[in-house]
Short mmCIF file of C-alpha atoms and ligand atoms in Angstrom, two decimals:
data_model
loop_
_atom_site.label_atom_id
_atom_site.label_comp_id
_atom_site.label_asym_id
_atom_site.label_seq_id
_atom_site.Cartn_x
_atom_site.Cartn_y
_atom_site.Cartn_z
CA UNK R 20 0.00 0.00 0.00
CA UNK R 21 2.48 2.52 1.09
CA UNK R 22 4.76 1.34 -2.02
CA UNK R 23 2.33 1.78 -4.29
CA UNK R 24 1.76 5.56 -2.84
CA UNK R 25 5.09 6.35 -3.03
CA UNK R 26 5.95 5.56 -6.67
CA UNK R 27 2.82 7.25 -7.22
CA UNK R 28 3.65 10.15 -5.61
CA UNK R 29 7.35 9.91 -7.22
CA UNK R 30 5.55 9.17 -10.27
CA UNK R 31 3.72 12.43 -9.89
CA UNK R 32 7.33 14.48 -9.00
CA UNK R 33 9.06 13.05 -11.87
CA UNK R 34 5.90 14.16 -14.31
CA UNK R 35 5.82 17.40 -12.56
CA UNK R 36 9.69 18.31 -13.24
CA UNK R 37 9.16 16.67 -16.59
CA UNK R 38 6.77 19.33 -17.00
CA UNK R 39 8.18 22.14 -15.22
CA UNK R 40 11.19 21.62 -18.00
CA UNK R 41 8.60 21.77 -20.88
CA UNK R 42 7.00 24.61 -19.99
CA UNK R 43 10.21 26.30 -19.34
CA UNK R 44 11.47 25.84 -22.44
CA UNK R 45 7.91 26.88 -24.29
CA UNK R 46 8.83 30.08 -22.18
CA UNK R 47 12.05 30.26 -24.07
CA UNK R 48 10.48 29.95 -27.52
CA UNK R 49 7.62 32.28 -26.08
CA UNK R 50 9.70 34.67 -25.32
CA UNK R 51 11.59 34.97 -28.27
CA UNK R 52 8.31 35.30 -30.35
CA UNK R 53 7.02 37.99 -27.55
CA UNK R 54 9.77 40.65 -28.73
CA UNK R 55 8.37 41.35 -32.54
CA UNK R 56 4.57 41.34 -30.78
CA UNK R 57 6.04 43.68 -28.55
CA UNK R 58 7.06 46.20 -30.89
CA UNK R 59 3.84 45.65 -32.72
CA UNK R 60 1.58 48.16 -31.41
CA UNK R 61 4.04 51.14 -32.35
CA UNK R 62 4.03 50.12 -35.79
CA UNK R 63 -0.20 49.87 -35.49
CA UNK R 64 0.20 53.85 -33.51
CA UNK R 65 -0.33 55.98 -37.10
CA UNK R 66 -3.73 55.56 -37.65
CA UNK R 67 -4.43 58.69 -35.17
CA UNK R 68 -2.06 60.75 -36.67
CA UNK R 69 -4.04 61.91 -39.57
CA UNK R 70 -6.56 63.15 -37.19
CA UNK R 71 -4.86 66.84 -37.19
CA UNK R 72 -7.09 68.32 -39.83
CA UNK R 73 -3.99 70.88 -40.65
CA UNK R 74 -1.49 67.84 -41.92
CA UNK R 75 -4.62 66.11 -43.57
CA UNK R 76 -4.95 69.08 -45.47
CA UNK R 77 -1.51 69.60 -46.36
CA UNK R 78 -1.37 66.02 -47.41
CA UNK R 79 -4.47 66.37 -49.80
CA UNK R 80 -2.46 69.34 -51.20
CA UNK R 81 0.43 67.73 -52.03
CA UNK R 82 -0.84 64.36 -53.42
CA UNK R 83 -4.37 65.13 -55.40
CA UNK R 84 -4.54 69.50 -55.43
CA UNK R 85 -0.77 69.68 -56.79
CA UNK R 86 -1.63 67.82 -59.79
CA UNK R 87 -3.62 70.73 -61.51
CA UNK R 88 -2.63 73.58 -59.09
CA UNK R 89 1.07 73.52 -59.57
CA UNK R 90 3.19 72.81 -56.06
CA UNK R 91 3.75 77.08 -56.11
CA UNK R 92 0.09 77.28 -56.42
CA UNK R 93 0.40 79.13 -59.45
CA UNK R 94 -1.79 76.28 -61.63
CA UNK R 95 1.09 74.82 -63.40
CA UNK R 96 0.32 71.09 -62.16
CA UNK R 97 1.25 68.61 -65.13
CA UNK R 98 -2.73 67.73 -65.33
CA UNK R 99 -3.07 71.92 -65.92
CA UNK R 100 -1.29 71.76 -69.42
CA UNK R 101 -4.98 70.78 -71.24
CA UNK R 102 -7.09 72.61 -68.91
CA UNK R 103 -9.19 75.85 -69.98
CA UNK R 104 -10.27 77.96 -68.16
CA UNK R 105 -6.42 76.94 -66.18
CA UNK R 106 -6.49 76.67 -62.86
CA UNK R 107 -6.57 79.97 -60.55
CA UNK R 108 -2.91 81.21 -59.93
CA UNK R 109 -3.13 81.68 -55.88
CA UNK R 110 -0.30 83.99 -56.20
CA UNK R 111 -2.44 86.83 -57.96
CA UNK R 112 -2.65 88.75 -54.90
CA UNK R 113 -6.02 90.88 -57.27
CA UNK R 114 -7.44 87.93 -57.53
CA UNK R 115 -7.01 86.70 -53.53
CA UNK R 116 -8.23 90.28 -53.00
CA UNK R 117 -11.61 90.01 -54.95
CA UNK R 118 -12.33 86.40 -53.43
CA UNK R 119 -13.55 85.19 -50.08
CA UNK R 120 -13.06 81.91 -47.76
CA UNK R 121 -16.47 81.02 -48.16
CA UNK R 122 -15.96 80.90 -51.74
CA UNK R 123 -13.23 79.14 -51.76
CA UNK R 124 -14.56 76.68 -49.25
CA UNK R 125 -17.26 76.39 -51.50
CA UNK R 126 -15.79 75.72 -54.72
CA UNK R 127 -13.78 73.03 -52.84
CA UNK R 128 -16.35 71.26 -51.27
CA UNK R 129 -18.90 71.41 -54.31
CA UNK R 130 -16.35 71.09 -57.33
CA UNK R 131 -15.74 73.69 -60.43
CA UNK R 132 -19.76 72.91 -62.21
CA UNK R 133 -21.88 73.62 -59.58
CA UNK R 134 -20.13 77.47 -59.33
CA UNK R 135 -19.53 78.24 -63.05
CA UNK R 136 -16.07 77.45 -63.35
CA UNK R 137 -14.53 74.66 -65.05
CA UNK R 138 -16.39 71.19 -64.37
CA UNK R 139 -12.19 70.19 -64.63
CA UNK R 140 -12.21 71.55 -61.02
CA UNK R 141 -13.11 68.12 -58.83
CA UNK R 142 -16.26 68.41 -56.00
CA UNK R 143 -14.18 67.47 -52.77
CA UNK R 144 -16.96 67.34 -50.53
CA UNK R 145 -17.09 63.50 -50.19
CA UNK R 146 -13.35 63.34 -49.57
CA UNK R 147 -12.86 66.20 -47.14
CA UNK R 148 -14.77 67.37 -43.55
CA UNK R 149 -15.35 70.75 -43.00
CA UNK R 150 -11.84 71.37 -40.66
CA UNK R 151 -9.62 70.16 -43.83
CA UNK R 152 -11.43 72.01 -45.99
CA UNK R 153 -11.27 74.82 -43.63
CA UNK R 154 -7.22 74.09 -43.61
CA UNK R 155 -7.37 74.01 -47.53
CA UNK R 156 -8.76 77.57 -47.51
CA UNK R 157 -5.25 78.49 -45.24
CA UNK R 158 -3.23 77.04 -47.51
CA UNK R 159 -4.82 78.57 -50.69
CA UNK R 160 -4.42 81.88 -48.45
CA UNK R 161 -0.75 81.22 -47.72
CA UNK R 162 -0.12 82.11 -51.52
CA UNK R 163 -1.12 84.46 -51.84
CA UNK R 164 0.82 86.46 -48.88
C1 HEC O 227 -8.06 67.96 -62.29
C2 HEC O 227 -7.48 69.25 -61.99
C3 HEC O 227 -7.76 69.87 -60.63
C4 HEC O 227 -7.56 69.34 -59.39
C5 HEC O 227 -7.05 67.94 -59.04
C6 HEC O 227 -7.93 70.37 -58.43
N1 HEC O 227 -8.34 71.48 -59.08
FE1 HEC O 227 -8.97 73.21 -58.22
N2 HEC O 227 -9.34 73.98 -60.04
C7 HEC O 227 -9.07 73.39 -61.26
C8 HEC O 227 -9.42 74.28 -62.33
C9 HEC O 227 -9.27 73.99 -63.82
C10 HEC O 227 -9.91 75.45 -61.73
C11 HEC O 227 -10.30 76.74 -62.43
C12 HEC O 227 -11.74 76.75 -62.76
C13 HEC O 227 -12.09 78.03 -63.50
O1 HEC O 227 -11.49 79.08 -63.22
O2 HEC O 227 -12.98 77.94 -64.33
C14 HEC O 227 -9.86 75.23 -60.29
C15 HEC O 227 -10.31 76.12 -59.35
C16 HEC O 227 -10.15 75.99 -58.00
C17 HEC O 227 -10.58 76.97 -57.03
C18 HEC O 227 -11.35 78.24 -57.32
C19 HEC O 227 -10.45 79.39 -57.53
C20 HEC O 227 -11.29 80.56 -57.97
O3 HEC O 227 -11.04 81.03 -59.06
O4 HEC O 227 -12.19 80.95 -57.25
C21 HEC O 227 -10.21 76.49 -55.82
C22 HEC O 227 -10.42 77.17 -54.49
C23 HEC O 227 -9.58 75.21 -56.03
N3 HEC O 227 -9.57 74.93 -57.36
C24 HEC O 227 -9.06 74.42 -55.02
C25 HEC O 227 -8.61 73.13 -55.23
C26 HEC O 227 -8.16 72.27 -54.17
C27 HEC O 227 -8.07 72.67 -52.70
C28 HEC O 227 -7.86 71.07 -54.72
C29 HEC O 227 -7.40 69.80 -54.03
C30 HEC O 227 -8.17 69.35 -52.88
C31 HEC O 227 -8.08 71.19 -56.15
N4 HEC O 227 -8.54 72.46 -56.41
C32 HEC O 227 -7.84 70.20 -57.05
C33 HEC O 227 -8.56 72.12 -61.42
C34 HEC O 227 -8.24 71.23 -60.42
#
C-alpha cells in the first residue's frame, strides 16, 4: 500500500519536473516570439495621426490638389497643361483680394460645375470634412501672402 503511494507520488514528482522543464522551455520559444509582438503596437500607432485636420490638409495638397494647381500654387500642375479655363494662380494677390473663404470653401467642397467654373475643377466634398477644408482655404491663403 504505502509502495504503491510512493511511486505514485514519485511518479507524480518526476511528471511534474518533466513538466516544469517543458513549460520552461515553451517560455524560451515564447519569449523569443514575444519581442516582434512587442514592438507591434508602435508600428499599429499611425492611424491617429491623420486626425490633425492641418497635416490632412496639407497632405491632400500635395498628393491630389498639386496635380492641376502647380506645387507654387500658381496652376502649373502637369494635369493643368490641357485645362481651360487653367487653374486659378493663388499667387495673384487681385485675384485673392476680390475672393472670399467662403468661396473658396465652397468651390472646394462642391467642385468647379456647380459654381460656373470649369467642371475640370473636382467636387471634394465627399473626400474632405469641414476642418480640412477649412485648412485648404489656409493654404490657398498662404499664396497668396
Ligand atoms: C483635375 C485638376 C484639378 C484638381 C485635381 C484640383 N483642381 Fe482646383 N481647379 C481646377 C481648375 C481647372 C480650376 C479653375 C476653374 C475656372 O477658373 O474655371 C480650379 C479652381 C479651383 C478653385 C477656385 C479658384 C477661384 O477662381 O475661385 C479652388 C479654391 C480650387 N480649385 C481648389 C482646389 C483644391 C483645394 C484642390 C485639391 C483638394 C483642387 N482644387 C484640385 C482644377 C483642379
Amino acid at each position: 500500500m504505502f509502495k504503491l503511494r510512493f511511486s505514485l507520488l514519485a511518479c507524480a514528482a518526476l511528471y511534474s519536473v518533466a513538466c516544469s522543464k517543458k513549460s520552461e522551455s515553451s517560455t524560451e520559444g515564447g519569449g523569443a516570439a514575444a519581442s516582434p509582438t512587442a514592438s507591434a503596437p508602435p508600428a499599429a500607432a499611425p492611424p491617429p495621426a491623420p486626425a490633425d485636420p492641418a497635416t490632412r490638409a496639407k497632405e491632400m495638397f500635395k498628393t491630389q490638389c498639386v496635380v492641376c494647381h502647380g506645387e507654387s500654387g500658381k496652376g502649373d500642375g502637369i494635369g493643368a497643361a490641357s485645362l481651360d479655363p487653367k487653374p486659378r494662380d493663388y499667387t495673384d494677390k487681385t485675384w485673392q483680394a476680390s475672393t472670399d473663404d467662403a468661396r473658396i470653401k465652397k468651390v472646394i467642397l462642391e467642385g468647379g460645375a456647380a459654381n460656373g467654373l470649369n467642371a475640370a475643377m473636382p467636387p471634394y466634398a465627399a473626400q474632405l470634412d469641414e476642418p480640412v477644408a477649412d485648412e485648404l482655404v489656409k493654404l490657398i491663403r498662404a499664396f497668396g501672402s
